[in-house]
Amino acid sequence: MIAVLAGTPIDTAMGVAYLEKNGLASKGYNISDTPKEQSLLQVVYPEKLVQMVKEILMEVREEGMDTVFVYCNSIAAAVDLESLASELSLQIITPLMIYVEMGSRSTCLGVLAANNQSTHGIERSIQKHNEDVHVIGTGMLKLVDAVEEGLSPEEIIHKFRLVDLLEFYRNAGCEAVILGCTHFSYFHKALSEKSPLPLVDPAEAMLKKIGEQYKTPAINLL
């Protein structure tokens, strides 16, 4: 059983569904009820967020699980999960692990995230391991709201002129754009078909890390 930790009930359910589609039983834990509440915790009440995450991780451990799949870029960027993993003897897999690996082989990356706290956390994680990487970030909570409201991927792409934004990244010299919010998996495929740059959704690479840990053939690895 894998614990899925995410921000709202919707992205938590997306993470659970993703793991179960790939043959892994999972149980979801969400921090907040809405994207706005989640964003405020990260930006205005970070100490409260850390305590809430720690309490959930303690519950996960008490329920006999030892692996946590963090299906939320914002939480991964705002909370020192590496320290909590060590303190609580848990294996915590986050999107930041994937971005660090990307940064080791890139010179310029774009980041599209839920808020600027998240873009900052992603930039910090990448540059801690490679100071020469240039990171250009955009935080846009309205995209998360649009996903939760059920707008179609095509409506979201058109309404927020995401193709134009990706052209900006391309003109700025970015080699790829990180979709730094797990909500954005919702429109990843549709946007990839129109994008002038490769788009990075970390979910599959995170899944691969679980596969490496458990060495299970049930997972559809990259």
CSV table of C-alpha atoms in Angstrom, one decimal:
chain,number,residue,atom,x,y,z
A,1,MET,CA,0.0,0.0,0.0
A,2,ILE,CA,1.4,3.4,-1.0
A,3,ALA,CA,0.3,6.6,0.7
A,4,VAL,CA,-0.6,9.5,-1.7
A,5,LEU,CA,-0.1,12.9,-0.2
A,6,ALA,CA,-1.5,15.9,-2.1
A,7,GLY,CA,-3.1,19.3,-1.7
A,8,THR,CA,-6.9,19.0,-2.4
A,9,PRO,CA,-9.3,16.1,-2.7
A,10,ILE,CA,-9.1,16.3,-6.5
A,11,ASP,CA,-5.4,16.0,-7.0
A,12,THR,CA,-5.2,13.4,-4.2
A,13,ALA,CA,-7.8,11.4,-6.1
A,14,MET,CA,-5.8,11.9,-9.4
A,15,GLY,CA,-2.7,10.5,-7.6
A,16,VAL,CA,-4.5,7.5,-6.2
A,17,ALA,CA,-6.1,6.7,-9.6
A,18,TYR,CA,-2.7,7.0,-11.3
A,19,LEU,CA,-1.0,4.5,-9.0
A,20,GLU,CA,-3.9,2.1,-9.1
A,21,LYS,CA,-4.0,2.2,-12.9
A,22,ASN,CA,-0.4,1.0,-12.8
A,23,GLY,CA,-1.1,-1.8,-10.4
A,24,LEU,CA,-0.3,-0.3,-7.0
A,25,ALA,CA,-2.8,-0.1,-4.2
A,26,SER,CA,-2.9,3.3,-2.6
A,27,LYS,CA,-4.6,5.5,0.0
A,28,GLY,CA,-5.0,9.2,-0.3
A,29,TYR,CA,-4.4,12.0,2.2
A,30,ASN,CA,-5.2,15.6,1.3
A,31,ILE,CA,-4.0,18.7,3.2
A,32,SER,CA,-6.8,21.2,2.4
A,33,ASP,CA,-10.2,21.5,0.8
A,34,THR,CA,-9.5,24.1,-2.0
A,35,PRO,CA,-6.6,25.4,-4.1
A,36,LYS,CA,-6.8,28.8,-2.4
A,37,GLU,CA,-6.6,27.3,1.1
A,38,GLN,CA,-3.6,25.2,0.0
A,39,SER,CA,-1.8,28.1,-1.5
A,40,LEU,CA,-2.4,30.3,1.6
A,41,LEU,CA,-0.9,27.5,3.8
A,42,GLN,CA,2.3,27.5,1.6
A,43,VAL,CA,2.7,31.3,1.3
A,44,VAL,CA,1.3,32.7,4.6
A,45,TYR,CA,1.2,29.9,7.1
A,46,PRO,CA,4.2,27.6,6.2
A,47,GLU,CA,4.8,26.5,9.8
A,48,LYS,CA,1.2,25.3,10.1
A,49,LEU,CA,1.6,23.5,6.7
A,50,VAL,CA,4.7,21.7,8.0
A,51,GLN,CA,2.9,20.5,11.1
A,52,MET,CA,-0.1,19.3,9.1
A,53,VAL,CA,2.2,17.3,6.8
A,54,LYS,CA,4.1,15.8,9.7
A,55,GLU,CA,0.9,14.7,11.4
A,56,ILE,CA,-0.3,13.0,8.2
A,57,LEU,CA,3.1,11.3,7.7
A,58,MET,CA,3.0,10.0,11.3
A,59,GLU,CA,-0.5,8.6,10.6
A,60,VAL,CA,0.8,6.9,7.5
A,61,ARG,CA,3.6,5.3,9.4
A,62,GLU,CA,1.2,4.2,12.2
A,63,GLU,CA,-1.0,2.5,9.5
A,64,GLY,CA,2.0,0.4,8.5
A,65,MET,CA,2.9,2.2,5.2
A,66,ASP,CA,6.5,3.1,4.5
A,67,THR,CA,6.3,4.8,1.1
A,68,VAL,CA,4.7,8.1,0.3
A,69,PHE,CA,4.0,9.4,-3.2
A,70,VAL,CA,3.8,13.2,-3.0
A,71,TYR,CA,1.4,14.1,-5.8
A,72,CYS,CA,1.7,17.8,-5.2
A,73,ASN,CA,4.6,20.0,-6.5
A,74,SER,CA,3.6,22.8,-4.1
A,75,ILE,CA,3.9,20.8,-1.0
A,76,ALA,CA,7.1,19.3,-2.1
A,77,ALA,CA,8.5,22.8,-2.7
A,78,ALA,CA,7.2,24.3,0.5
A,79,VAL,CA,8.1,21.5,3.0
A,80,ASP,CA,11.4,19.9,3.8
A,81,LEU,CA,10.3,16.4,3.1
A,82,GLU,CA,13.8,15.0,3.0
A,83,SER,CA,14.2,15.8,6.7
A,84,LEU,CA,10.8,14.4,7.6
A,85,ALA,CA,11.6,11.3,5.7
A,86,SER,CA,14.7,10.8,7.7
A,87,GLU,CA,13.0,11.7,11.0
A,88,LEU,CA,10.0,9.3,10.4
A,89,SER,CA,11.9,6.5,8.6
A,90,LEU,CA,9.8,6.9,5.4
A,91,GLN,CA,10.5,6.6,1.7
A,92,ILE,CA,9.1,9.9,0.3
A,93,ILE,CA,9.0,10.3,-3.5
A,94,THR,CA,8.5,13.8,-4.8
A,95,PRO,CA,8.4,15.7,-8.1
A,96,LEU,CA,11.5,17.6,-7.0
A,97,MET,CA,13.6,14.5,-7.4
A,98,ILE,CA,12.8,14.5,-11.1
A,99,TYR,CA,13.5,18.2,-11.6
A,100,VAL,CA,16.9,17.9,-9.9
A,101,GLU,CA,17.8,15.1,-12.4
A,102,MET,CA,16.6,17.3,-15.3
A,103,GLY,CA,18.7,20.2,-14.0
A,104,SER,CA,21.8,18.2,-14.2
A,105,ARG,CA,21.5,18.0,-18.0
A,106,SER,CA,19.9,21.3,-18.8
A,107,THR,CA,21.0,25.0,-19.1
A,108,CYS,CA,17.6,26.7,-19.1
A,109,LEU,CA,14.2,25.4,-18.0
A,110,GLY,CA,10.7,26.9,-17.8
A,111,VAL,CA,8.4,26.2,-14.9
A,112,LEU,CA,4.6,26.6,-14.9
A,113,ALA,CA,3.3,26.1,-11.3
A,114,ALA,CA,0.3,26.8,-9.1
A,115,ASN,CA,2.0,29.7,-7.3
A,116,ASN,CA,5.3,31.5,-7.0
A,117,GLN,CA,6.1,29.7,-3.8
A,118,SER,CA,6.2,26.6,-5.8
A,119,THR,CA,8.3,28.1,-8.7
A,120,HIS,CA,10.8,29.3,-6.1
A,121,GLY,CA,11.0,25.9,-4.4
A,122,ILE,CA,11.5,24.1,-7.8
A,123,GLU,CA,14.2,26.7,-8.8
A,124,ARG,CA,16.0,26.3,-5.4
A,125,SER,CA,16.0,22.5,-5.7
A,126,ILE,CA,17.4,22.6,-9.2
A,127,GLN,CA,20.1,25.2,-8.5
A,128,LYS,CA,21.2,23.6,-5.3
A,129,HIS,CA,22.5,20.8,-7.5
A,130,ASN,CA,23.5,22.8,-10.6
A,131,GLU,CA,24.1,26.5,-10.1
A,132,ASP,CA,24.4,27.1,-13.8
A,133,VAL,CA,20.8,26.2,-14.7
A,134,HIS,CA,18.6,29.3,-15.5
A,135,VAL,CA,15.0,28.8,-14.4
A,136,ILE,CA,12.1,30.9,-15.6
A,137,GLY,CA,8.9,30.5,-13.6
A,138,THR,CA,5.2,31.4,-13.8
A,139,GLY,CA,2.8,30.8,-10.9
A,140,MET,CA,-0.9,30.7,-11.8
A,141,LEU,CA,-3.4,29.5,-9.3
A,142,LYS,CA,-6.2,30.2,-11.8
A,143,LEU,CA,-5.1,27.2,-13.8
A,144,VAL,CA,-5.6,25.0,-10.8
A,145,ASP,CA,-9.1,26.5,-10.2
A,146,ALA,CA,-10.0,25.8,-13.9
A,147,VAL,CA,-9.0,22.2,-13.5
A,148,GLU,CA,-11.1,21.8,-10.3
A,149,GLU,CA,-14.0,23.6,-12.0
A,150,GLY,CA,-14.0,20.9,-14.7
A,151,LEU,CA,-13.1,23.1,-17.8
A,152,SER,CA,-12.0,20.9,-20.7
A,153,PRO,CA,-8.2,20.9,-21.5
A,154,GLU,CA,-8.9,22.8,-24.7
A,155,GLU,CA,-10.9,25.5,-22.9
A,156,ILE,CA,-8.1,25.9,-20.4
A,157,ILE,CA,-5.4,26.1,-23.1
A,158,HIS,CA,-7.4,28.7,-25.0
A,159,LYS,CA,-8.6,30.8,-22.0
A,160,PHE,CA,-5.1,31.3,-20.5
A,161,ARG,CA,-3.3,31.4,-23.9
A,162,LEU,CA,-0.9,28.7,-22.8
A,163,VAL,CA,0.6,28.2,-26.2
A,164,ASP,CA,1.6,31.9,-26.3
A,165,LEU,CA,3.2,31.4,-22.8
A,166,LEU,CA,5.2,28.4,-24.1
A,167,GLU,CA,6.3,30.5,-27.1
A,168,PHE,CA,7.7,33.0,-24.6
A,169,TYR,CA,9.6,30.2,-22.8
A,170,ARG,CA,11.0,29.1,-26.2
A,171,ASN,CA,12.1,32.6,-27.2
A,172,ALA,CA,13.8,33.0,-23.8
A,173,GLY,CA,15.9,29.9,-24.5
A,174,CYS,CA,14.2,27.3,-22.5
A,175,GLU,CA,14.9,23.7,-23.5
A,176,ALA,CA,11.8,22.3,-21.8
A,177,VAL,CA,9.0,23.4,-19.6
A,178,ILE,CA,8.2,21.7,-16.3
A,179,LEU,CA,4.5,21.4,-15.5
A,180,GLY,CA,5.1,22.1,-11.8
A,181,CYS,CA,1.7,21.2,-10.5
A,182,THR,CA,0.1,17.8,-10.6
A,183,HIS,CA,-3.3,19.3,-11.5
A,184,PHE,CA,-1.6,20.1,-14.9
A,185,SER,CA,-1.4,16.5,-15.8
A,186,TYR,CA,-5.1,17.0,-16.7
A,187,PHE,CA,-4.2,19.1,-19.8
A,188,HIS,CA,-0.6,17.7,-20.4
A,189,LYS,CA,-1.5,15.6,-23.4
A,190,ALA,CA,-3.6,18.3,-25.1
A,191,LEU,CA,-1.0,21.0,-24.5
A,192,SER,CA,1.8,18.8,-25.6
A,193,GLU,CA,0.2,18.5,-29.0
A,194,LYS,CA,0.4,22.3,-29.5
A,195,SER,CA,3.6,23.0,-27.6
A,196,PRO,CA,6.8,24.3,-29.3
A,197,LEU,CA,8.8,22.8,-26.4
A,198,PRO,CA,8.9,19.4,-24.6
A,199,LEU,CA,6.6,19.4,-21.5
A,200,VAL,CA,7.7,17.5,-18.4
A,201,ASP,CA,5.1,15.8,-16.3
A,202,PRO,CA,7.0,14.2,-13.4
A,203,ALA,CA,4.4,11.5,-12.6
A,204,GLU,CA,5.8,8.7,-14.8
A,205,ALA,CA,9.4,9.2,-13.6
A,206,MET,CA,8.2,9.2,-10.0
A,207,LEU,CA,6.3,6.0,-10.7
A,208,LYS,CA,9.6,4.5,-12.1
A,209,LYS,CA,11.3,5.3,-8.8
A,210,ILE,CA,8.6,3.2,-7.0
A,211,GLY,CA,9.2,0.4,-9.5
A,212,GLU,CA,12.9,0.5,-8.8
A,213,GLN,CA,12.3,0.4,-5.1
A,214,TYR,CA,9.9,-2.6,-5.2
A,215,LYS,CA,11.2,-4.1,-8.4
A,216,THR,CA,7.7,-4.9,-9.5
A,217,PRO,CA,6.8,-5.8,-13.2
A,218,ALA,CA,3.2,-4.5,-12.7
A,219,ILE,CA,4.3,-0.9,-13.2
A,220,ASN,CA,4.5,0.5,-16.7
A,221,LEU,CA,7.9,2.0,-16.6
A,222,LEU,CA,9.4,4.6,-19.0
